[in-house]
CSV table of C-alpha atoms in Angstrom, one decimal:
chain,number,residue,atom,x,y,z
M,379,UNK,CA,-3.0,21.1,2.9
M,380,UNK,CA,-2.7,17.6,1.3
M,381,UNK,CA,-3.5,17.2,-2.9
M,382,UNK,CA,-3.8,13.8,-3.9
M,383,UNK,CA,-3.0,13.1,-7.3
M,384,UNK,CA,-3.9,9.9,-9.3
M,385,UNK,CA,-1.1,8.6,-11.7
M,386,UNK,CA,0.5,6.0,-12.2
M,387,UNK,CA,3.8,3.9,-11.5
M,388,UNK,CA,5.9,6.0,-13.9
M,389,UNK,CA,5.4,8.9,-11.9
M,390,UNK,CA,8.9,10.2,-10.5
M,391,UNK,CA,7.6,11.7,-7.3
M,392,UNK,CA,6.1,7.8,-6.3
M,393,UNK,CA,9.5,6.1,-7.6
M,394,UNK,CA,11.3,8.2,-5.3
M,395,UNK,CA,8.8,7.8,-2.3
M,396,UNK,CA,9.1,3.7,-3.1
M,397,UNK,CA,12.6,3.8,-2.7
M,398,UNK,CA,12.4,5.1,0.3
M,399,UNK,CA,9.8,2.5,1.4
M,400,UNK,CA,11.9,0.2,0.3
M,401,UNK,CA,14.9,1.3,2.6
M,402,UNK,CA,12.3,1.5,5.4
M,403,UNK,CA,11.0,-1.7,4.8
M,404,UNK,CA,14.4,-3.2,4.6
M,405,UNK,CA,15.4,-2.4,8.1
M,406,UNK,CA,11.9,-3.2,9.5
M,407,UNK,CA,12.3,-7.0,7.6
M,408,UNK,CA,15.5,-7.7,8.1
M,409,UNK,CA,16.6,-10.9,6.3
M,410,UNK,CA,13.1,-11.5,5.0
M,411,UNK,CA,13.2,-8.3,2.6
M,412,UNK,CA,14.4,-10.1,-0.2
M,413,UNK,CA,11.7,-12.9,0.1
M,414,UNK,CA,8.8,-9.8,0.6
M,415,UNK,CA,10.6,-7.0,-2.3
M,416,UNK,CA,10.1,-9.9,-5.4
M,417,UNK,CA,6.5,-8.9,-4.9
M,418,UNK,CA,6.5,-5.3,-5.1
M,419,UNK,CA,7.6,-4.2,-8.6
M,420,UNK,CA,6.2,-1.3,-9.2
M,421,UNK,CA,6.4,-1.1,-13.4
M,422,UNK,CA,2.9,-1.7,-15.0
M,423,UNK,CA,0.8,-0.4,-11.3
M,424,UNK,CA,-1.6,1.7,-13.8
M,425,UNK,CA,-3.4,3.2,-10.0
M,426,UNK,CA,-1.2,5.1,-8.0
M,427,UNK,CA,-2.0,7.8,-5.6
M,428,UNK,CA,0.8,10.5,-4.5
M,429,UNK,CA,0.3,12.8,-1.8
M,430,UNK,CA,1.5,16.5,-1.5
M,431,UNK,CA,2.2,18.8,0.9
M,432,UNK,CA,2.9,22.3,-1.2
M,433,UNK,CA,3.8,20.4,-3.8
M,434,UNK,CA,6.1,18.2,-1.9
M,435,UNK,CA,5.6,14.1,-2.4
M,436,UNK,CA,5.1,12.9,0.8
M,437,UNK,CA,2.5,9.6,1.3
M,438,UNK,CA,2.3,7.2,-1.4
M,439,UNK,CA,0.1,4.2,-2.1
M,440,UNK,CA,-1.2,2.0,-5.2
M,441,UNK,CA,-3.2,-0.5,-6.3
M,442,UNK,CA,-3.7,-3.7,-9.0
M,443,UNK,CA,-5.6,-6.1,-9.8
M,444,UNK,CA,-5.9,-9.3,-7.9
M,445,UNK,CA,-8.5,-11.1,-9.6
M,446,UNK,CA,-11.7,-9.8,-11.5
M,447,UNK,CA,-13.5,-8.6,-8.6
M,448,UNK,CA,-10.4,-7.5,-5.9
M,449,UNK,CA,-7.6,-4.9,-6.1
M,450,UNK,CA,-4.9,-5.6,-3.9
M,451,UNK,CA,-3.4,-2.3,-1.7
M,452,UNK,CA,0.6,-1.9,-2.5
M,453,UNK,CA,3.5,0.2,-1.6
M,454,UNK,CA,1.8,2.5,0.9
M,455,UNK,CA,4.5,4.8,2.3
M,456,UNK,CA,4.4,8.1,4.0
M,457,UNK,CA,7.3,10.2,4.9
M,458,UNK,CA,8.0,9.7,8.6
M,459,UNK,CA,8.1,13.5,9.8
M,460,UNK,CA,4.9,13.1,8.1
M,461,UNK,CA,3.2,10.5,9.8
M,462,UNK,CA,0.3,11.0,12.4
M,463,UNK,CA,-1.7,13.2,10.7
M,464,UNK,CA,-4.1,10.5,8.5
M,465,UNK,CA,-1.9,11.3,5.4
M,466,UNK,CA,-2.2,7.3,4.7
M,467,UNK,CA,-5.9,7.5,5.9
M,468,UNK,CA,-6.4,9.4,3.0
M,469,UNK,CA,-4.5,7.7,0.3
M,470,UNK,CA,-6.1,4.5,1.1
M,471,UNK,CA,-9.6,5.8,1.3
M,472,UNK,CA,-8.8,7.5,-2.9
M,473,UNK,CA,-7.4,3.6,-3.7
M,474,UNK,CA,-10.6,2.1,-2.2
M,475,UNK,CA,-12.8,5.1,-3.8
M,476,UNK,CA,-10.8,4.6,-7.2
M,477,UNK,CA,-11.5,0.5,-7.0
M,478,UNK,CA,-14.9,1.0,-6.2
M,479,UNK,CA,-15.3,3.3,-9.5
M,480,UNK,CA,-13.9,0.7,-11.7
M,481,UNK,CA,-16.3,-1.7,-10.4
M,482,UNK,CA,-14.0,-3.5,-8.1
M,483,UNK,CA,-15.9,-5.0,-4.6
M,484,UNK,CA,-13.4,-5.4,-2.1
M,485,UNK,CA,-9.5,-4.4,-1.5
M,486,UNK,CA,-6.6,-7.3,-0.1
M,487,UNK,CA,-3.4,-6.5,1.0
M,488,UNK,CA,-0.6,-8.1,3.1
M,489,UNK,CA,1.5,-6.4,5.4
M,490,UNK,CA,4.3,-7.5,8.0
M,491,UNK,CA,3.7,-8.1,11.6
M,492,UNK,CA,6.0,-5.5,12.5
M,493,UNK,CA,4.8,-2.6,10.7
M,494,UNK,CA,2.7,-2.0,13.5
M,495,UNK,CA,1.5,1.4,12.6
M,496,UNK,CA,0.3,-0.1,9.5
M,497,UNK,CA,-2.0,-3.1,11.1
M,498,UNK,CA,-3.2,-0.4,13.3
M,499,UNK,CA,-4.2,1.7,10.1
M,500,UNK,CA,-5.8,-1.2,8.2
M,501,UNK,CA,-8.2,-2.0,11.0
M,502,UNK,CA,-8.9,1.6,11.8
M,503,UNK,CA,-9.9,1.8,8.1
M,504,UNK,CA,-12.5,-1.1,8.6
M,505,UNK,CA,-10.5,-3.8,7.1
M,506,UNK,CA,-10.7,-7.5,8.5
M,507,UNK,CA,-8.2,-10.1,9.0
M,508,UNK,CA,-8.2,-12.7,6.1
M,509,UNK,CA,-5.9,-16.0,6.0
M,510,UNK,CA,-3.1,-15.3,4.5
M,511,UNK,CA,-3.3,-15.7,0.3
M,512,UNK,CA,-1.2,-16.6,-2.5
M,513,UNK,CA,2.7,-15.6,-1.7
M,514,UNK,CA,2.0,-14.8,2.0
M,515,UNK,CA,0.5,-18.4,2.8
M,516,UNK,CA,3.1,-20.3,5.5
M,517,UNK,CA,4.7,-16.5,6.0
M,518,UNK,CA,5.1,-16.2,10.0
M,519,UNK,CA,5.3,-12.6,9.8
M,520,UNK,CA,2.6,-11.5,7.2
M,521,UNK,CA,-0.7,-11.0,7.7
M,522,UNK,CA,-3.5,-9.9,5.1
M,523,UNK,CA,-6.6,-7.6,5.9
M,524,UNK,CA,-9.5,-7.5,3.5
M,525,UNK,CA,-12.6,-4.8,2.9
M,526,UNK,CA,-15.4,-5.2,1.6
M,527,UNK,CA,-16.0,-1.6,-0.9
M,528,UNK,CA,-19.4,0.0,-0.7
């Protein structure tokens, strides 16, 4: 059974789940990791969700604010030996739940083209293709989802 636990970015169990993100993402990116990495720091993310599985971190995901009425969705990660079971399903549905109650109205986020398990999890979860925003704009292999929160 999965316990998802709200923290935040200096939680230990989500710096050690980002690193390996990051060495995922790395491989997946190639040559563009550096450009994508400069955007995900993860000091000062005051909403981050950690996933457990008998108290194991396993699935990982955060969010921050992108303007007065949007979070943006960051560093969502789950373990691979993990994956398939709607681990991230679940963390992104306690980020969306957790924007909503601070009054936020919709979630952004960007991911790359290749994480094709991820595209295919955004649009599962109801979120719509947007033009690519700020950073991402001119970026051949980004592409940003958006949802509006009820």
């Amino acid at each position: 059974m999965i316990t998802l636990t709200r923290t935040d970015s200096s939680n230990p169990d989500f710096m050690a789940l980002v690193k390996l993100l990051d060495a995922y993402l790395a491989e997946k990116d190639g040559q563009a990791h550096e450009y994508y990495n400069q955007f995900n720091t993860i000091d000062m993310l005051k909403n981050v969700v950690v996933g457990y599985e008998n108290d194991i971190p396993v699935t990982c995901g955060a969010i921050k604010e992108f303007d007065s009425d949007t979070m943006e969705v960051k560093r969502m990660f789950t373990k691979p030996e993990f994956r398939g079971n709607g681990l991230a399903s679940g963390v992104l549905s306690e980020l969306e739940d957790w924007a909503a109650e601070l009054g936020y109205e919709k979630c952004i986020l960007e991911t790359g083209k290749r994480q094709v398990e991820a595209v295919a999890l955004y649009k599962k979860k109801g979120y719509a293709t947007i033009p690519n925003y700020a950073q991402y704009i001119g970026i051949e292999n980004s592409v940003c989802f958006e949802k509006v929160l009820k």
